[in-house]
CSV table of C-alpha atoms in Angstrom, one decimal:
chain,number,residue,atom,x,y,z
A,1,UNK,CA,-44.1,-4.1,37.1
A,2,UNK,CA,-43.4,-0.2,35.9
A,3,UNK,CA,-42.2,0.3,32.0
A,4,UNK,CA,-38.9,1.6,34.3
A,5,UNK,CA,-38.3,-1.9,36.1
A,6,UNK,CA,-39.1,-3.8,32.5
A,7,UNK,CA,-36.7,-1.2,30.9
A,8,UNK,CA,-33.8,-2.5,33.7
A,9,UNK,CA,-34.7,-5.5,32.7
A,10,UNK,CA,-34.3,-5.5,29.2
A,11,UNK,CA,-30.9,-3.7,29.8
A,12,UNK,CA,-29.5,-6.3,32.4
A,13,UNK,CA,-29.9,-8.9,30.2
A,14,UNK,CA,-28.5,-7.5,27.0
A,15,UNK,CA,-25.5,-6.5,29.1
A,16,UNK,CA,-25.5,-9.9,30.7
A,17,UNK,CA,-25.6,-11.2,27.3
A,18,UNK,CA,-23.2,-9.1,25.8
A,19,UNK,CA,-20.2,-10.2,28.3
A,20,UNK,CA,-21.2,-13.7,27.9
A,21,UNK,CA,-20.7,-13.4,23.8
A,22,UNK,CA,-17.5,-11.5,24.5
A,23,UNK,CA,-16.0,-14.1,26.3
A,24,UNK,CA,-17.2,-16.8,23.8
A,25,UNK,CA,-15.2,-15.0,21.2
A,26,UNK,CA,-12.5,-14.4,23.3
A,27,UNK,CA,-12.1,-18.3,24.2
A,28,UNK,CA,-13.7,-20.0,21.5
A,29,UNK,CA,-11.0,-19.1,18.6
A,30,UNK,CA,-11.4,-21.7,16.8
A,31,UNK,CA,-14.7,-20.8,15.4
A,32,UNK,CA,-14.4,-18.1,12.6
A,33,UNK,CA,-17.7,-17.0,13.0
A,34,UNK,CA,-18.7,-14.7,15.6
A,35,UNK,CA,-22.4,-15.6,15.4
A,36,UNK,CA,-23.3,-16.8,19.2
A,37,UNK,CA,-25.3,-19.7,18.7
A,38,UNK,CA,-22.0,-20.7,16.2
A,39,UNK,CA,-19.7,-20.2,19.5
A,40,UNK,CA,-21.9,-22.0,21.2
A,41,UNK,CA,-21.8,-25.2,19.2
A,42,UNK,CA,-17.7,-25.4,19.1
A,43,UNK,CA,-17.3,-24.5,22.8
A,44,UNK,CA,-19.9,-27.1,23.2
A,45,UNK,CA,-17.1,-30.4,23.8
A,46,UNK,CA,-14.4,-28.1,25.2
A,47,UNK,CA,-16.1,-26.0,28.0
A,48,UNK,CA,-18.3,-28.2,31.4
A,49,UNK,CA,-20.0,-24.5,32.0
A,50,UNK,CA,-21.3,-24.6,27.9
A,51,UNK,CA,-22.6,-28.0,28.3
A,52,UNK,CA,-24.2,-27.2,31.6
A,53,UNK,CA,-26.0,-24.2,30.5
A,54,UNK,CA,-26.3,-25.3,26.8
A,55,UNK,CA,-30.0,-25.2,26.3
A,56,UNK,CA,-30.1,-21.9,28.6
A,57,UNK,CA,-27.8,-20.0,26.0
A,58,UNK,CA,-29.6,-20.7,23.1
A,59,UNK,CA,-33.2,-20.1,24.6
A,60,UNK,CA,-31.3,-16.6,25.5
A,61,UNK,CA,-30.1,-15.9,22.0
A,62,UNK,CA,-33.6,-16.2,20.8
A,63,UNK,CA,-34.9,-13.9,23.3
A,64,UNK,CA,-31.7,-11.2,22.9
A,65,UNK,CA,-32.9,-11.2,18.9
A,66,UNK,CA,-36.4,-10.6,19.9
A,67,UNK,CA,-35.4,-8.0,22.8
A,68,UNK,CA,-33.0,-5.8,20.3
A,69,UNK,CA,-34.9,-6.6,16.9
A,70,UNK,CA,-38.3,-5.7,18.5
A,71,UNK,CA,-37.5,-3.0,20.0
A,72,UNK,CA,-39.9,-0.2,18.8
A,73,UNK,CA,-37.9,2.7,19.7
A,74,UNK,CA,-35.3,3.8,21.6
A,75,UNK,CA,-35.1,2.5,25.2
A,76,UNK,CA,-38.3,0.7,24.8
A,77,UNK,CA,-38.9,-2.8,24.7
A,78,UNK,CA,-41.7,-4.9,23.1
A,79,UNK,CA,-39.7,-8.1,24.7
A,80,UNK,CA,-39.2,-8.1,28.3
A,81,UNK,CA,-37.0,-10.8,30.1
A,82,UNK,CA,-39.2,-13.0,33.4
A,83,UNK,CA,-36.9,-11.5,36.3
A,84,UNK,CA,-35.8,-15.5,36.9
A,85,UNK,CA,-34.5,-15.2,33.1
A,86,UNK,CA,-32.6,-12.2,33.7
A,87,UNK,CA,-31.0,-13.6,36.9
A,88,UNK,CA,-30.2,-16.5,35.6
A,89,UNK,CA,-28.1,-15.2,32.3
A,90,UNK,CA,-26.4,-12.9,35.0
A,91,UNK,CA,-25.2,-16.1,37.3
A,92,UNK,CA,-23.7,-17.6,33.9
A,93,UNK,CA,-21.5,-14.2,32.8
A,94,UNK,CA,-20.3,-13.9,36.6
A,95,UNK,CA,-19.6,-17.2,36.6
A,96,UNK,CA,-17.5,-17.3,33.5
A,97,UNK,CA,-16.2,-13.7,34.1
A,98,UNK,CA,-14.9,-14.2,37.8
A,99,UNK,CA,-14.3,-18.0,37.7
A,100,UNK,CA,-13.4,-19.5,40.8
A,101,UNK,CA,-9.4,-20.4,41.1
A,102,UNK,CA,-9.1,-24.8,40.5
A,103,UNK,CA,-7.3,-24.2,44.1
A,104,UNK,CA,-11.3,-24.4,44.7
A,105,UNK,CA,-11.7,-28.0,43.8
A,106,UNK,CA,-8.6,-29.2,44.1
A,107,UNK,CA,-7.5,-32.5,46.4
A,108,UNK,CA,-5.3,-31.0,49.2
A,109,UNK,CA,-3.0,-31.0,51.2
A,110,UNK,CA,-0.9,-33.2,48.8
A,111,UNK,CA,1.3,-36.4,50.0
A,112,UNK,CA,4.5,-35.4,47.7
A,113,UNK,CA,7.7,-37.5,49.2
A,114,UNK,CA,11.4,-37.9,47.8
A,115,UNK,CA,13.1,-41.0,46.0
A,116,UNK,CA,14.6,-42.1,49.6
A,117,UNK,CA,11.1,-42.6,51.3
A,118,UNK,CA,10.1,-45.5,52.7
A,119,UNK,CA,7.2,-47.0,50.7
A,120,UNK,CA,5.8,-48.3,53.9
A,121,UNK,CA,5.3,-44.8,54.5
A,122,UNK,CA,3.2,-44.3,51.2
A,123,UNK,CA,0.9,-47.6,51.8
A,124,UNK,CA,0.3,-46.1,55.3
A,125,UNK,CA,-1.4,-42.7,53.7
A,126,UNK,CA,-3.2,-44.7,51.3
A,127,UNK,CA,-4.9,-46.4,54.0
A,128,UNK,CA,-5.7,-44.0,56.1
A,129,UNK,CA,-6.3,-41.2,53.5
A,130,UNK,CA,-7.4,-42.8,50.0
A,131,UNK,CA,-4.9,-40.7,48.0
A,132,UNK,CA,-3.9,-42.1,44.7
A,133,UNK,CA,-1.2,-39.9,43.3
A,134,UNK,CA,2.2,-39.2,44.8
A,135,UNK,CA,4.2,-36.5,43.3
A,136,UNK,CA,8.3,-37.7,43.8
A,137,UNK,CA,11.0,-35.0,44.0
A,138,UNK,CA,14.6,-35.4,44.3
A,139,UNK,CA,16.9,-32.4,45.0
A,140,UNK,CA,16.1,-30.2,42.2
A,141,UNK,CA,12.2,-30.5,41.7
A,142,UNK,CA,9.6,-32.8,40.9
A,143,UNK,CA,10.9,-35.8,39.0
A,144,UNK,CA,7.9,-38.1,38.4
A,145,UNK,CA,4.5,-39.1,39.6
A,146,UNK,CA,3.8,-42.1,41.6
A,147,UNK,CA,-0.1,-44.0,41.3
A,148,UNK,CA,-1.7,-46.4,43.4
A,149,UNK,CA,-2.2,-48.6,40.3
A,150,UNK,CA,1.6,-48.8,39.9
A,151,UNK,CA,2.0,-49.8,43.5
A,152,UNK,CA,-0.2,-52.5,43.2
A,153,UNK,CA,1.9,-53.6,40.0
A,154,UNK,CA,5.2,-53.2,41.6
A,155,UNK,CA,4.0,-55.8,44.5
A,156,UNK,CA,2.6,-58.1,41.5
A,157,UNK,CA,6.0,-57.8,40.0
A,158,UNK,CA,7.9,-58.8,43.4
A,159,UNK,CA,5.7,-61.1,45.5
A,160,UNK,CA,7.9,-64.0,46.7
A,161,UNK,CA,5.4,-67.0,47.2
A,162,UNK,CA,2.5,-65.7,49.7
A,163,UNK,CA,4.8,-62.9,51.3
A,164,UNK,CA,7.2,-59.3,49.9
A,165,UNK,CA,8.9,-57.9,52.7
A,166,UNK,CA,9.0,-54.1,51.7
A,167,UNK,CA,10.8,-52.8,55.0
A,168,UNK,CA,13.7,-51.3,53.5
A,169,UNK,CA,11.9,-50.5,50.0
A,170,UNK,CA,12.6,-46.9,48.5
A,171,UNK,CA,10.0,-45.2,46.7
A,172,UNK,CA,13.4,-44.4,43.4
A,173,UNK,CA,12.8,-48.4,43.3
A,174,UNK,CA,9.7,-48.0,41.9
A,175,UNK,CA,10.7,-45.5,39.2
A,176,UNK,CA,10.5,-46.8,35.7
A,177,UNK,CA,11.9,-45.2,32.6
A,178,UNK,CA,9.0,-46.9,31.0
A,179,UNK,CA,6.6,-44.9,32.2
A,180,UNK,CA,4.8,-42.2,30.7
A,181,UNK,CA,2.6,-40.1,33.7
A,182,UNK,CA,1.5,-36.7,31.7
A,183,UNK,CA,2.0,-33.8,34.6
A,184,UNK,CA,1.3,-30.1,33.9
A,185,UNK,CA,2.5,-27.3,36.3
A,186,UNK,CA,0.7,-24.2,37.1
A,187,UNK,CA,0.3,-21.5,39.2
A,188,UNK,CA,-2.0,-21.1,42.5
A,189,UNK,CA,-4.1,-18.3,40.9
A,190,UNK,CA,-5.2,-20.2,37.5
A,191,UNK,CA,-9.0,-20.8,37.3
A,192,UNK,CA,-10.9,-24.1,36.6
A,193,UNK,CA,-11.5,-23.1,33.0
A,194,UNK,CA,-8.1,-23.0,32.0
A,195,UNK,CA,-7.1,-25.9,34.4
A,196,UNK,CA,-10.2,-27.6,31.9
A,197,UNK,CA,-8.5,-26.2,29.0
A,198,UNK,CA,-5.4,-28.0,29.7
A,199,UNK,CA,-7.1,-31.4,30.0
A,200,UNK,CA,-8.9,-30.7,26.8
A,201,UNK,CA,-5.7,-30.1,24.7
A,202,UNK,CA,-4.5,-33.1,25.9
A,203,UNK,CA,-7.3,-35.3,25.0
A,204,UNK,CA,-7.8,-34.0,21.4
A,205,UNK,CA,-4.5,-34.9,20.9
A,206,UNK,CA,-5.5,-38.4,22.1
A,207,UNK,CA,-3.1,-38.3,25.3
A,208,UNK,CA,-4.3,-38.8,28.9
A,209,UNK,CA,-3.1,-35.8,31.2
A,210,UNK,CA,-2.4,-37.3,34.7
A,211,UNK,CA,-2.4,-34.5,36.9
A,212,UNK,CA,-2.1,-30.8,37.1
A,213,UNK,CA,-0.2,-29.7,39.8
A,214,UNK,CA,-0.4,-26.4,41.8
A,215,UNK,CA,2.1,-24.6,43.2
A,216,UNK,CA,2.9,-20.8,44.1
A,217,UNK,CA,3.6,-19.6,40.6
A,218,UNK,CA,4.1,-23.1,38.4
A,219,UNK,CA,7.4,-24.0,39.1
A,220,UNK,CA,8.4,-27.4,39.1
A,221,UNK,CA,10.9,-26.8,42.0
A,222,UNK,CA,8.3,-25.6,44.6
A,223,UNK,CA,6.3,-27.5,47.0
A,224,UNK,CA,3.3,-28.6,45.3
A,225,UNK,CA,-0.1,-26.7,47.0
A,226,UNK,CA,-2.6,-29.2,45.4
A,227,UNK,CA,-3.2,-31.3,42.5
A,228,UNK,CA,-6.7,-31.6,40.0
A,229,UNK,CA,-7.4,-35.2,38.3
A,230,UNK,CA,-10.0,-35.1,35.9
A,231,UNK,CA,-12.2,-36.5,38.5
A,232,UNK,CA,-12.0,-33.2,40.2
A,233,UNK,CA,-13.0,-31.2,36.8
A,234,UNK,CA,-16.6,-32.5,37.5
A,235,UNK,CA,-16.8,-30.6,40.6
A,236,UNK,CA,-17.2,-27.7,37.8
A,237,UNK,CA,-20.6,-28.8,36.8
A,238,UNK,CA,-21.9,-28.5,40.8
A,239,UNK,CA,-20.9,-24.4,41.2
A,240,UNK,CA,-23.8,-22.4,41.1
């Protein structure tokens, strides 16, 4: 390889790296410090893409310091990044500057109904389709959010000897003021990180998020597009 192909190299990867420490201190404000390997560390719990590429980031940091540090004069490199190295630190900064939307990994279409629905209808989809959530509107919006689990505990609650005749059952029957299903909206064009940075605020303040919900812009009163568990959030670790 020419001095000219190591130079582009060299160069790829410090711009490569320098986007990826940008958006570290852009999203990692907790941290005072804007040492990288410090960014690193507390984005460490919060962010699937840190975790994933953890021990790639820090193996890069020690090469960056060698590749600017080293450097012997100007646009020459005593350091020079293996090709695979300097393609590798590029897929990480595209992937955290161009994120792909959570529309990406999230379950659609979704089964959303109204408080007069037949819960016959409801059992139906959960046989045929293995959806757990159901969304509930009434005429101004989204009111609550139905689960599988409190289905099941509804029938517990009413079975009659061996039988329940649910015929006639509305899904509003099966409302609760009791319970406490943690729903955030957003828009169609928010990406995974931030759908992941929602689930994280709720869980360091020791709350368990249900569901975010997707609709054209976030409104509670539009039709719901599709809808991210935290069961989805691990399709972040697969994207390549």
């Amino acid at each position: 390889m020419t001095t000219l192909q190591n130079q582009k190299l060299s160069e790829r990867f410090e711009v490569a790296f320098n986007q990826i420490h940008a958006w570290l201190q852009r999203n990692i404000v907790e941290e005072r410090s804007d040492k990288f390997t410090d960014l690193l560390r507390s984005g460490f719990p919060r962010h699937s893409i840190i975790r994933k590429y953890y021990h790639d980031l820090k193996m890069f940091a020690r090469l960056r310091n060698s590749i600017v540090h080293d450097k012997v004069e100007l646009g020459f490199y005593i350091a020079e990044p293996h090709e695979a190295v300097v393609e590798k630190i590029e897929l990480i900064a595209e992937l955290l500057l161009e994120p792909k939307a959570a529309y990406s990994i999230a379950s659609k279409p979704v089964f959303y109904y109204y408080e007069n629905a037949r819960l016959k209808d409801i059992l139906t989809v959960i046989q045929k389709k293995s959806v757990s959530l159901f969304p509930i509107y009434d005429e101004n919006g989204f009111k609550w959010l139905l689960t599988a689990e409190e289905i099941i505990g509804w029938f517990a609650n009413h079975l009659t000897g061996n039988s329940i005749v649910i015929d006639e059952v509305e899904v509003g029957e099966l409302f609760s003021e009791k319970r406490n299903r943690r729903v955030e909206f957003v828009g169609k064009d928010i990406d995974i990180f931030e759908v992941e940075e929602i689930f994280e605020q709720y869980h360091l303040k020791n709350q368990k998020l249900e569901a975010v919900i997707i609709t054209e812009t976030g409104e509670q009163q539009q039709k719901p597009l599709a809808i991210v568990t935290s069961w989805d959030l691990v399709e972040i670790d697969a994207i390549e």
